[in-house]
Backbone as ProteinMPNN parsed JSONL, in Angstrom:
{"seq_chain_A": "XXXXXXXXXXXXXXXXXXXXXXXXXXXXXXXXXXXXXXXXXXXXXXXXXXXXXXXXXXXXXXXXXXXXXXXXXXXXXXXXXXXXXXXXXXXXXXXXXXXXXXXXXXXXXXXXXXXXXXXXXXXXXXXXXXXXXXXXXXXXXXXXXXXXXXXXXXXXXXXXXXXXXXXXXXXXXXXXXXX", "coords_chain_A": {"N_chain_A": [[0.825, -1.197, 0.0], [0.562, 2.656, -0.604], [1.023, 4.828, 1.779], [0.169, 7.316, 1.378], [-1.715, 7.288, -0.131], [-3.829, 6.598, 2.093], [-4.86, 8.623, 3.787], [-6.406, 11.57, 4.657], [-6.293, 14.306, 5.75], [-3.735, 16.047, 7.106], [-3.513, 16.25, 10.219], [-3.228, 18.372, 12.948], [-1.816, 18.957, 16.384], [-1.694, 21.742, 16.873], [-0.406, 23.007, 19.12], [1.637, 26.149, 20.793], [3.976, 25.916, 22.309], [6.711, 25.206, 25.024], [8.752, 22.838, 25.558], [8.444, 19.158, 24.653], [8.391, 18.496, 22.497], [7.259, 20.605, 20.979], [8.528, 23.166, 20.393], [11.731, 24.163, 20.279], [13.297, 26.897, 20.719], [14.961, 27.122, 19.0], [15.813, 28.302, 16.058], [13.87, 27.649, 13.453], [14.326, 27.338, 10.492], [13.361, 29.256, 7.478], [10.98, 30.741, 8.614], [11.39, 30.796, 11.518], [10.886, 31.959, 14.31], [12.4, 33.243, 16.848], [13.18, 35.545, 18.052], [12.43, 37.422, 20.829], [9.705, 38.636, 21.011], [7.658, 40.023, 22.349], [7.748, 39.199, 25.272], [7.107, 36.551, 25.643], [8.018, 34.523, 24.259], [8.556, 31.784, 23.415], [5.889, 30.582, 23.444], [4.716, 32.23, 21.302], [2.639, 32.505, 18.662], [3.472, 32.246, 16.306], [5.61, 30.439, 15.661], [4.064, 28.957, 14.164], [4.385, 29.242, 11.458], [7.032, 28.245, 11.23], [6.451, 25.429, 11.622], [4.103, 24.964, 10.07], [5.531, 25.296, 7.788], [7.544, 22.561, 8.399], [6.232, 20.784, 7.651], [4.992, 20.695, 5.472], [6.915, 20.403, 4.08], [7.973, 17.714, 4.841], [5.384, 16.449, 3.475], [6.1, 17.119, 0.842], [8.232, 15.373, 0.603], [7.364, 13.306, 0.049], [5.852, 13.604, -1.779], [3.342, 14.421, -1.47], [2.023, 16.743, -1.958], [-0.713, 17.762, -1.919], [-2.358, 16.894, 0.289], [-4.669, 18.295, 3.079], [-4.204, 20.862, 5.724], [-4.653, 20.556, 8.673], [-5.807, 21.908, 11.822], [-5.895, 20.677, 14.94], [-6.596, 21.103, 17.313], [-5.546, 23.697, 19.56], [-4.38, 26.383, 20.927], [-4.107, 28.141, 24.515], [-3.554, 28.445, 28.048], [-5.197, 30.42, 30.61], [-3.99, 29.335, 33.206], [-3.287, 30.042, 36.79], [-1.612, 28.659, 38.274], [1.328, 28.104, 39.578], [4.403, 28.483, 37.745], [5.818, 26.14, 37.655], [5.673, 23.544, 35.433], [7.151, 24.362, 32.777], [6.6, 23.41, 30.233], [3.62, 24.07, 30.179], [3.274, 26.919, 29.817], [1.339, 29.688, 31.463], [-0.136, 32.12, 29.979], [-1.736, 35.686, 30.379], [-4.991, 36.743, 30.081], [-5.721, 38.775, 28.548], [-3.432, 38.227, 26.612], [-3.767, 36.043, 25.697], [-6.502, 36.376, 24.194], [-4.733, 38.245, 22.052], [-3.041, 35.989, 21.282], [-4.551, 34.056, 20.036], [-6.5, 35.612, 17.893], [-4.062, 36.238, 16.348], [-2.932, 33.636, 15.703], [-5.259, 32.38, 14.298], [-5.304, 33.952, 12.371], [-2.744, 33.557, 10.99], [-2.867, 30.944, 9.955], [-4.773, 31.267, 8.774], [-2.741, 32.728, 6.352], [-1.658, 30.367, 5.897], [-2.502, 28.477, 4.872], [-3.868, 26.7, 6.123], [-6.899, 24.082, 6.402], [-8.743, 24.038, 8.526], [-9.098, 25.172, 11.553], [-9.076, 24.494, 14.892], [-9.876, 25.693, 18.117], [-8.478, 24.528, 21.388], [-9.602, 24.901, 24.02], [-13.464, 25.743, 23.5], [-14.657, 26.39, 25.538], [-13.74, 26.709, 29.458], [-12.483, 23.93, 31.338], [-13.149, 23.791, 33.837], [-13.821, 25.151, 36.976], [-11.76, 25.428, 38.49], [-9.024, 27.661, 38.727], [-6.333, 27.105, 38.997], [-5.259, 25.316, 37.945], [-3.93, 24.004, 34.915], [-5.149, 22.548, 32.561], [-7.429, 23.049, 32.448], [-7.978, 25.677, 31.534], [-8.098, 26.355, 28.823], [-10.426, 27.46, 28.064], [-11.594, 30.254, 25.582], [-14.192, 31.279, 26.693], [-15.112, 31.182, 30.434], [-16.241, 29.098, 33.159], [-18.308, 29.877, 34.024], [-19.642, 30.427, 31.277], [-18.941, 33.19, 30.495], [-17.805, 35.322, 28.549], [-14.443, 35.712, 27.666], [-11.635, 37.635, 27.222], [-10.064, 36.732, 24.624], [-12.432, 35.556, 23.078], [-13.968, 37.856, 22.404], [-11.931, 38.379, 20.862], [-11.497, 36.414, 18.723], [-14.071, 36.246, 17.574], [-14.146, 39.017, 16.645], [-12.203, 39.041, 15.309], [-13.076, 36.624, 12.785], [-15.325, 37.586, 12.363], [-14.456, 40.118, 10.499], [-13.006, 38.746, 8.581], [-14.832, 37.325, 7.648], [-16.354, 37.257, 5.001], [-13.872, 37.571, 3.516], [-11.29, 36.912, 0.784], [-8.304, 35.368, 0.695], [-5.841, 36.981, -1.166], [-3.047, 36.92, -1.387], [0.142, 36.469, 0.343], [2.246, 38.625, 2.064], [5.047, 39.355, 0.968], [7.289, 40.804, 1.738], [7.759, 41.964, 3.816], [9.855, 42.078, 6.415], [11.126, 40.058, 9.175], [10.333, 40.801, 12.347], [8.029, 40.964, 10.898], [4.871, 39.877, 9.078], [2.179, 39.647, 7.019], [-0.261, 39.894, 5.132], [-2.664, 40.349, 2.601], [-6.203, 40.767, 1.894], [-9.213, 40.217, -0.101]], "CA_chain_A": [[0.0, 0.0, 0.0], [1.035, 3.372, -0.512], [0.579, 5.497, 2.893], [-0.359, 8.816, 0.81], [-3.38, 6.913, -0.17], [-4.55, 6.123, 3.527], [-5.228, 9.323, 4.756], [-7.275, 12.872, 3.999], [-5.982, 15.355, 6.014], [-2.53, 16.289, 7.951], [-4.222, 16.42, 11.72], [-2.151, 18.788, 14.024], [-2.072, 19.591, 17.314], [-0.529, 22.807, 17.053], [0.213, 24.083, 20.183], [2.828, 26.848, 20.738], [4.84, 26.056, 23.647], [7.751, 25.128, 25.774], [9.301, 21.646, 25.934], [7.604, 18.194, 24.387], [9.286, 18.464, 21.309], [6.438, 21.164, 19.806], [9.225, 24.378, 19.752], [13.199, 23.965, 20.791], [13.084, 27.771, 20.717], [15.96, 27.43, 18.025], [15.43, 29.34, 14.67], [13.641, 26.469, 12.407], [14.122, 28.069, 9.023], [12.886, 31.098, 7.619], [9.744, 31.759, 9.473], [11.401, 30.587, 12.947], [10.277, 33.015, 15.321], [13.055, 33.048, 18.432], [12.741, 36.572, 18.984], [11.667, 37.557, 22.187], [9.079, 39.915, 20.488], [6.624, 39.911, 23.527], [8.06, 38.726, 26.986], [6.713, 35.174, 25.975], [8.733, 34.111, 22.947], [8.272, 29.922, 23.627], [4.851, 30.254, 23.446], [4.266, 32.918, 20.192], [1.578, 32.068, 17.35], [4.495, 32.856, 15.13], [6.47, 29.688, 15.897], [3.007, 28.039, 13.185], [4.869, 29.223, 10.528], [7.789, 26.736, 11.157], [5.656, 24.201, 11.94], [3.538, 24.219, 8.495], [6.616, 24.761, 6.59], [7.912, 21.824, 8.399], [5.021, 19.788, 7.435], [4.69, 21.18, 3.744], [8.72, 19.708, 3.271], [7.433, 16.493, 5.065], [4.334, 16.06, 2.515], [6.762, 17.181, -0.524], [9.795, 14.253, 0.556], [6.54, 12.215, -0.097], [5.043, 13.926, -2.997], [1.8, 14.749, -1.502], [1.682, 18.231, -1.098], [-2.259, 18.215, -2.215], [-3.199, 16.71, 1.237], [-4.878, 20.079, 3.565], [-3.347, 20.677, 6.939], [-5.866, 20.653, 9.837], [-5.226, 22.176, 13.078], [-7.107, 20.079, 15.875], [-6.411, 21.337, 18.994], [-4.675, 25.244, 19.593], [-4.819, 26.793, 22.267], [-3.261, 28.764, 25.413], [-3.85, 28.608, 29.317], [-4.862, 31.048, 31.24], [-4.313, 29.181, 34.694], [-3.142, 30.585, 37.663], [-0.638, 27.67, 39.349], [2.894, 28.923, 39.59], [5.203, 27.971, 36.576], [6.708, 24.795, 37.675], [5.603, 23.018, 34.314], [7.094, 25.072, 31.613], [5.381, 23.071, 28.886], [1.841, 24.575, 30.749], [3.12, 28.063, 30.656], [0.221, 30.693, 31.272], [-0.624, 33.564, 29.823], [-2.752, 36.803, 30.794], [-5.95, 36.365, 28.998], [-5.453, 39.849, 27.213], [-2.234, 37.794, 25.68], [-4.321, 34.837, 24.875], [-6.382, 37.135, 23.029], [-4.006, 38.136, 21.095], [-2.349, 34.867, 20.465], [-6.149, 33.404, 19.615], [-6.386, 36.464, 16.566], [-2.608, 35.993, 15.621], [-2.954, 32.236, 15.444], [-6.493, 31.649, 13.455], [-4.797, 34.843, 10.994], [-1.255, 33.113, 10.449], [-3.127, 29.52, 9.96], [-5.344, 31.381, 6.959], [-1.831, 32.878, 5.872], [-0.553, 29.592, 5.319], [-3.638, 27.673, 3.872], [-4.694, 25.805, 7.271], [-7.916, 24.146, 6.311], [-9.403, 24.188, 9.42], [-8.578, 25.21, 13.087], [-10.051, 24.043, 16.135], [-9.554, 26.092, 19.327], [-8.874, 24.039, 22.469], [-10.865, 24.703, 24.354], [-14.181, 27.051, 23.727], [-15.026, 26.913, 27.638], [-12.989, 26.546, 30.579], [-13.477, 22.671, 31.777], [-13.646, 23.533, 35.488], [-13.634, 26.523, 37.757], [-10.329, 25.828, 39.211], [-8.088, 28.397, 37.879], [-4.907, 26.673, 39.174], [-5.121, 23.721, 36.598], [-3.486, 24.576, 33.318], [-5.455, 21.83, 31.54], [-8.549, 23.806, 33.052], [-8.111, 27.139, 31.2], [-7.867, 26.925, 27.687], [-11.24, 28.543, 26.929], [-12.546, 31.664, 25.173], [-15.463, 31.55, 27.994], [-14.516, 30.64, 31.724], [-16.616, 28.008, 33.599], [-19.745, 29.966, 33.804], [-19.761, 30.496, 29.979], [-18.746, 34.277, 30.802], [-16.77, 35.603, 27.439], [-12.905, 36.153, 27.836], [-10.925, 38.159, 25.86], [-10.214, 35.748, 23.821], [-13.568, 35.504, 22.492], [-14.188, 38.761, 21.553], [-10.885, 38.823, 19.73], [-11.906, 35.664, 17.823], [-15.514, 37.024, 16.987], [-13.833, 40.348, 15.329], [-11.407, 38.343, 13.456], [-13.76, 36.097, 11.736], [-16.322, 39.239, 11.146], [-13.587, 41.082, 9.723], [-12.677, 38.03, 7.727], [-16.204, 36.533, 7.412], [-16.259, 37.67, 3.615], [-12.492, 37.783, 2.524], [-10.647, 35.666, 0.208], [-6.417, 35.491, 0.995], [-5.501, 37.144, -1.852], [-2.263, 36.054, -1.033], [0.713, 37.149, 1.996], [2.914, 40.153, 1.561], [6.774, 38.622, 1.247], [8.57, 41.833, 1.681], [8.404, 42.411, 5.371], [11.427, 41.661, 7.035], [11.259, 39.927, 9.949], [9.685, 39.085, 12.102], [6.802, 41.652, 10.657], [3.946, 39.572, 8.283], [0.864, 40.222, 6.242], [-1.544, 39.825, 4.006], [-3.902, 40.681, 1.775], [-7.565, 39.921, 1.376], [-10.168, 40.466, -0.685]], "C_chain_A": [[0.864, 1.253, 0.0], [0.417, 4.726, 0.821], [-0.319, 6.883, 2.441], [-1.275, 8.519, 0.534], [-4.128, 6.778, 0.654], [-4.991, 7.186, 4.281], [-5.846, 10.664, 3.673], [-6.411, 14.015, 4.563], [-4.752, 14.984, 6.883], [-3.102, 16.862, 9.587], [-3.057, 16.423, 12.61], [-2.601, 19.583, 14.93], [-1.093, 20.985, 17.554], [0.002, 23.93, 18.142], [1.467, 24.954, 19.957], [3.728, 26.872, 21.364], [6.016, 25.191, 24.197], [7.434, 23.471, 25.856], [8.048, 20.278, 24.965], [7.923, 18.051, 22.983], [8.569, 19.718, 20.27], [7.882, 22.67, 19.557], [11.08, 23.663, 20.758], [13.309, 25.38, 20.952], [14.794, 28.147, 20.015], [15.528, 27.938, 17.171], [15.056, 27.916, 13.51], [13.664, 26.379, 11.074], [13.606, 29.43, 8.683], [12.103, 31.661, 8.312], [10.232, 31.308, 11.222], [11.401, 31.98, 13.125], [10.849, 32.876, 16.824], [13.029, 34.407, 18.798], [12.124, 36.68, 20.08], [10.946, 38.692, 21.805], [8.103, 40.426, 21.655], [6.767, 39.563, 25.008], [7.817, 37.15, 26.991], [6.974, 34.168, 24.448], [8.527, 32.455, 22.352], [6.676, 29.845, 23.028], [3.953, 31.13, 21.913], [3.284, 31.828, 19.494], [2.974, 31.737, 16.122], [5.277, 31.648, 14.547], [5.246, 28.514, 14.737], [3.501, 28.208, 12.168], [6.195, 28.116, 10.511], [7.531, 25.762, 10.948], [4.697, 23.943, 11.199], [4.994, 24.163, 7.831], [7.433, 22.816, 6.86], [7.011, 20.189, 7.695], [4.67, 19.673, 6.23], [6.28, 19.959, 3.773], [8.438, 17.94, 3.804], [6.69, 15.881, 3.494], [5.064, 16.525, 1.083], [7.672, 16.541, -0.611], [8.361, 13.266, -0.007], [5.52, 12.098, -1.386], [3.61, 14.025, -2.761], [1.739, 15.95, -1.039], [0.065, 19.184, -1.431], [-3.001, 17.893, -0.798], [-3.475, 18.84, 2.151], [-4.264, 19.457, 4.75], [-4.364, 20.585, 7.568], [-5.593, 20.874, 11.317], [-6.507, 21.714, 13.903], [-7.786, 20.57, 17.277], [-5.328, 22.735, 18.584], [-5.264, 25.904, 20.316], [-3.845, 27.548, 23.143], [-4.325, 28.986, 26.465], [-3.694, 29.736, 29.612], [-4.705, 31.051, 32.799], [-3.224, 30.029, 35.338], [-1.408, 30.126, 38.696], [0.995, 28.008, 38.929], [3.447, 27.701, 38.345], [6.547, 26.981, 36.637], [6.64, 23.555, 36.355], [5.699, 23.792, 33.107], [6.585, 24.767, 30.532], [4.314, 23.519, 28.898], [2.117, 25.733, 31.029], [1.998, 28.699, 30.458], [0.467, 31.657, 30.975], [-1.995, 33.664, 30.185], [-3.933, 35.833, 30.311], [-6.243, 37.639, 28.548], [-4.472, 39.161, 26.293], [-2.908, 36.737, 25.241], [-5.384, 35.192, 23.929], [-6.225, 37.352, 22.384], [-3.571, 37.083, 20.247], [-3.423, 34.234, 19.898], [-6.041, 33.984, 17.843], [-5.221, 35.753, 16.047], [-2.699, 34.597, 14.851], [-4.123, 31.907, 14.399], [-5.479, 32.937, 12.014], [-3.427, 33.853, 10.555], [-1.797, 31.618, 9.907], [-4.09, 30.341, 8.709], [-4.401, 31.988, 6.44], [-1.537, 31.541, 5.031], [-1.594, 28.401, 4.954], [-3.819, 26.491, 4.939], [-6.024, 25.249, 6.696], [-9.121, 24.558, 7.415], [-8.58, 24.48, 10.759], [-9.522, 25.349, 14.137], [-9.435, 24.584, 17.194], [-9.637, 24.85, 20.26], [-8.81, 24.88, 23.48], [-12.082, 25.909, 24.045], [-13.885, 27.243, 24.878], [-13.968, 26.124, 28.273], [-13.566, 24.878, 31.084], [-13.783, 22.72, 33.13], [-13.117, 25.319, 35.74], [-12.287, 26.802, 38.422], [-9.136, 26.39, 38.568], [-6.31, 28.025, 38.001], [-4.862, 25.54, 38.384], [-4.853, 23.995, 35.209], [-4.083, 24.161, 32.524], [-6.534, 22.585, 31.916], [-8.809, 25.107, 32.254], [-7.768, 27.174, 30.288], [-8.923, 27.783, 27.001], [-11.214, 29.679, 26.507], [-13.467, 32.018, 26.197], [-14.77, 30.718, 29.014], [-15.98, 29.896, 32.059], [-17.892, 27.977, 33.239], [-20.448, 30.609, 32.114], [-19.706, 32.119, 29.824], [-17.441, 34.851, 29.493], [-15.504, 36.128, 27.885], [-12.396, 37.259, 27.078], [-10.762, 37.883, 24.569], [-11.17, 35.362, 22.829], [-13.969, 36.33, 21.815], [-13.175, 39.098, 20.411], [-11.221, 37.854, 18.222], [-13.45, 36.049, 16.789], [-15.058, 38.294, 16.137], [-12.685, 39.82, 14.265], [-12.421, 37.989, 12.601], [-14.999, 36.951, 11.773], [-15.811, 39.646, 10.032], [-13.53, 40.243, 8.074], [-13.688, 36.831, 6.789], [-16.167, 36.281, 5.453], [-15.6, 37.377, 2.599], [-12.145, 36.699, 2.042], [-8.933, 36.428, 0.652], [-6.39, 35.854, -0.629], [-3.776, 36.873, -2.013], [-0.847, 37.209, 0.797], [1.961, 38.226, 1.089], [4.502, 39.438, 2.203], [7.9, 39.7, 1.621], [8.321, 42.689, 2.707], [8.948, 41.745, 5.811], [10.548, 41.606, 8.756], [11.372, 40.241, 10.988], [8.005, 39.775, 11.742], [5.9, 40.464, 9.438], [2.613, 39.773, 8.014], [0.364, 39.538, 5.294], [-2.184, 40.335, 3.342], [-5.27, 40.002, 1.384], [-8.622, 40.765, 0.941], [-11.865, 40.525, -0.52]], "O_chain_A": [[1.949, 1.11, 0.563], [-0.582, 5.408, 0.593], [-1.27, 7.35, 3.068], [-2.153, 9.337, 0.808], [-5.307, 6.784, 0.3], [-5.499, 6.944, 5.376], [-5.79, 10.751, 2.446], [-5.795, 14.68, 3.73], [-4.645, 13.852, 7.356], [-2.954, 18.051, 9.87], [-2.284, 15.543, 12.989], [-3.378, 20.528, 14.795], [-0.077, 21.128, 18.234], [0.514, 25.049, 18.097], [2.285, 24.635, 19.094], [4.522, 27.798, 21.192], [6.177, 24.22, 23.458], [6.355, 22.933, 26.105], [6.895, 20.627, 24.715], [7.374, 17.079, 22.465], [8.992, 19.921, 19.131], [8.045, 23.051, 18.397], [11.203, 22.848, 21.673], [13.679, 25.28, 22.122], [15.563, 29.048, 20.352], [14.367, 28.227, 17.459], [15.936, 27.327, 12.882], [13.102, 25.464, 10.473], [13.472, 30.419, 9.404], [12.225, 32.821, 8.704], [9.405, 31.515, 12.11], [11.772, 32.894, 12.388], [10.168, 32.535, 17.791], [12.835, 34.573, 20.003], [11.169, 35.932, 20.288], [11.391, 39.783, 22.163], [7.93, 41.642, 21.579], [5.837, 39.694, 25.804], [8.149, 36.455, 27.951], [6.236, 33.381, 23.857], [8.392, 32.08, 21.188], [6.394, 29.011, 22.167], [2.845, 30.764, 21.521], [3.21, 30.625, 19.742], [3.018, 30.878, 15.241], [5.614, 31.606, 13.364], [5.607, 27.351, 14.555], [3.221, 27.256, 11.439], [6.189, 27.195, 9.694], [8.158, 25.035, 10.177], [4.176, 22.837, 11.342], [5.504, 23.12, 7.42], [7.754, 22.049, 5.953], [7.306, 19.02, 7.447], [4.076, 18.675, 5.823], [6.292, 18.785, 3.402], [8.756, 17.033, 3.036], [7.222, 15.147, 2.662], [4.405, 16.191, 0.097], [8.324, 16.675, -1.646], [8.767, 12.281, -0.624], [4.806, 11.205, -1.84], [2.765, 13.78, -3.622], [1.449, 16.24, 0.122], [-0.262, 20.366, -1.325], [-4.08, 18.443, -0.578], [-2.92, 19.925, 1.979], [-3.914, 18.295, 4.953], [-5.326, 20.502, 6.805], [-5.139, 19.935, 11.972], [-7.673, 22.083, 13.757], [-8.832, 20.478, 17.92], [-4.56, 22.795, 17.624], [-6.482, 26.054, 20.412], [-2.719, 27.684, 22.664], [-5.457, 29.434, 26.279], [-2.689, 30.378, 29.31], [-4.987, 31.97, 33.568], [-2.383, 30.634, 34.673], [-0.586, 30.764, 39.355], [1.474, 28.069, 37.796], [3.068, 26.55, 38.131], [7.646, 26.963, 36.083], [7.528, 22.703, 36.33], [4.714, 23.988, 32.394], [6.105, 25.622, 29.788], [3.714, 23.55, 27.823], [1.67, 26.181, 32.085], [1.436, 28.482, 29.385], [1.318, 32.297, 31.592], [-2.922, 32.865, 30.318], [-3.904, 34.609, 30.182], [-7.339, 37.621, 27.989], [-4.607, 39.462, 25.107], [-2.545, 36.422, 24.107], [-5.423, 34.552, 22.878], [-7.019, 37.097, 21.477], [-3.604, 37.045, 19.017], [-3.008, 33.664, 18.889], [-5.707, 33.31, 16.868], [-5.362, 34.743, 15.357], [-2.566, 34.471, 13.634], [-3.814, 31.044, 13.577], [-5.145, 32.529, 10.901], [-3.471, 33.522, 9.37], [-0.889, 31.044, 9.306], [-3.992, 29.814, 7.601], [-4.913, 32.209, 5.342], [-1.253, 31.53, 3.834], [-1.085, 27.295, 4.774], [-3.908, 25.342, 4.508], [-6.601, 26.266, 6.312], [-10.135, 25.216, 7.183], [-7.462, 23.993, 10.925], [-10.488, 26.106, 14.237], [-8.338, 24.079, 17.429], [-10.606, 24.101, 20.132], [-7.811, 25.567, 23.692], [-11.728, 27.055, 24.323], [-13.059, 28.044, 25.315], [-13.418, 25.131, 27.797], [-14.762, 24.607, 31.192], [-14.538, 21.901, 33.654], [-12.482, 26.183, 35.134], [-11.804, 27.874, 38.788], [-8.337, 25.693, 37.943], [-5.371, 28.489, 37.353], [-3.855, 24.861, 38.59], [-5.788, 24.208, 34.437], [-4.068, 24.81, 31.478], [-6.444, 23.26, 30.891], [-9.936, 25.591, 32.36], [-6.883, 28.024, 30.195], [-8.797, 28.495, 26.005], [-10.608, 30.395, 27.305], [-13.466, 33.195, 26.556], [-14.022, 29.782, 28.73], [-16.882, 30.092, 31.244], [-18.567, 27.13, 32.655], [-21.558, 31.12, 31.967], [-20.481, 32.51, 28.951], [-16.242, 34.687, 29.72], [-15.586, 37.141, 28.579], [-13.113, 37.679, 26.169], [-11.154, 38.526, 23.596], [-10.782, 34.86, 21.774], [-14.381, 36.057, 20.687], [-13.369, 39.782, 19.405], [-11.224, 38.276, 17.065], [-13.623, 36.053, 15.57], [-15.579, 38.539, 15.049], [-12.402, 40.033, 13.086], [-12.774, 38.771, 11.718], [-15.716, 36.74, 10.795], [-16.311, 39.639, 8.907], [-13.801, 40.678, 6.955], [-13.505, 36.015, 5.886], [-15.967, 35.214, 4.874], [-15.931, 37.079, 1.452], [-12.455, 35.609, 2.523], [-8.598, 37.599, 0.83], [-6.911, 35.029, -1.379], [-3.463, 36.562, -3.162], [-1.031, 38.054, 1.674], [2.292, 38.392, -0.085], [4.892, 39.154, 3.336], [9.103, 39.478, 1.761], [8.55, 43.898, 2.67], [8.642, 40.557, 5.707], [9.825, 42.42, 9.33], [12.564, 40.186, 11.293], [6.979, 39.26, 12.186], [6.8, 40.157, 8.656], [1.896, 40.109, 8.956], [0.832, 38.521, 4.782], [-2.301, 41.434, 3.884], [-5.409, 38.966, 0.734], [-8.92, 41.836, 1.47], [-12.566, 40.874, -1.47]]}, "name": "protein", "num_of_chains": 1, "seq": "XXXXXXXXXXXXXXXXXXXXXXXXXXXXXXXXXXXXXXXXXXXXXXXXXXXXXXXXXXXXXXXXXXXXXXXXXXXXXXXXXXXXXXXXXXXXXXXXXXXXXXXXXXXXXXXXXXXXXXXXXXXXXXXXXXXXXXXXXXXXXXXXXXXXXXXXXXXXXXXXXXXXXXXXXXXXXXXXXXX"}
């Protein structure tokens, strides 16, 4: 059998963060993103551009570069519990916010088919549990930041087509264009 026949989509969990093999916070090619542009460099949106290209050069050693990508799971904690598990670091939830926008925009940059936030809602009230706080809404379904940032992206973008990305900002600035 040939494996490229056995499957539909490239299903990734694309987290952004510290340790587990998802970032080394080395420079991964052109779009690595080690700057410390923000105070929280490990954990950037930014570090998705590595991590399709790495996945595009995967699916082109194999000659399938028609399969779509699919982001399953993406996400960022905003728990509370002191930062003894750097793989679970937290951010604010003004910065998860941000990284929410950044992340669904850089994933229609780079022809994501789909992306799945983990989590909408918060799975429990206890704010010291990192696995606890990935939603957009907290326990009592109470909107985050996060939420509203996601809701004015895809307004904004409700409409647009990627007309395509703007190659001639220098690092680590990127863009787009849409129609």
């Amino acid at each position: 059998y040939n494996l490229v026949d056995m499957y539909d989509v490239v299903d990734v969990h694309a987290y952004c963060k510290v340790g587990g093999g998802e970032t080394d916070g080395k420079n991964d090619g052109e779009y690595g993103y080690d700057d410390n542009l923000d105070g929280e460099a490990e954990t950037i949106p930014e570090h998705l551009f590595a991590k399709v290209e790495k996945i595009r050069k995967m699916l082109a050693k194999y000659n399938d570069n028609e399969k779509d990508i699919v982001f399953t799971e993406l996400g960022w904690s905003t728990h509370t519990q002191p930062q003894n598990e750097p793989h679970m670091e937290a951010v604010s939830k003004e910065r998860q916010a941000n990284f929410v926008a950044r992340a669904y925009l850089i994933g229609s940059i780079l022809g994501v088919k789909n992306i799945y936030s983990y989590s909408f809602q918060d799975e429990n009230k206890e704010t010291d549990n990192a696995e606890y706080q990935f939603g957009m809404v907290d326990w009592y379904a109470n909107p985050k930041p996060a939420y509203y940032a996601y809701y004015t992206l895809s307004r904004i973008l409700k409409n647009a087509s990627l007309v395509g990305r703007i190659d001639t900002l220098a690092h680590p600035a990127y863009g787009a264009v849409y129609f």
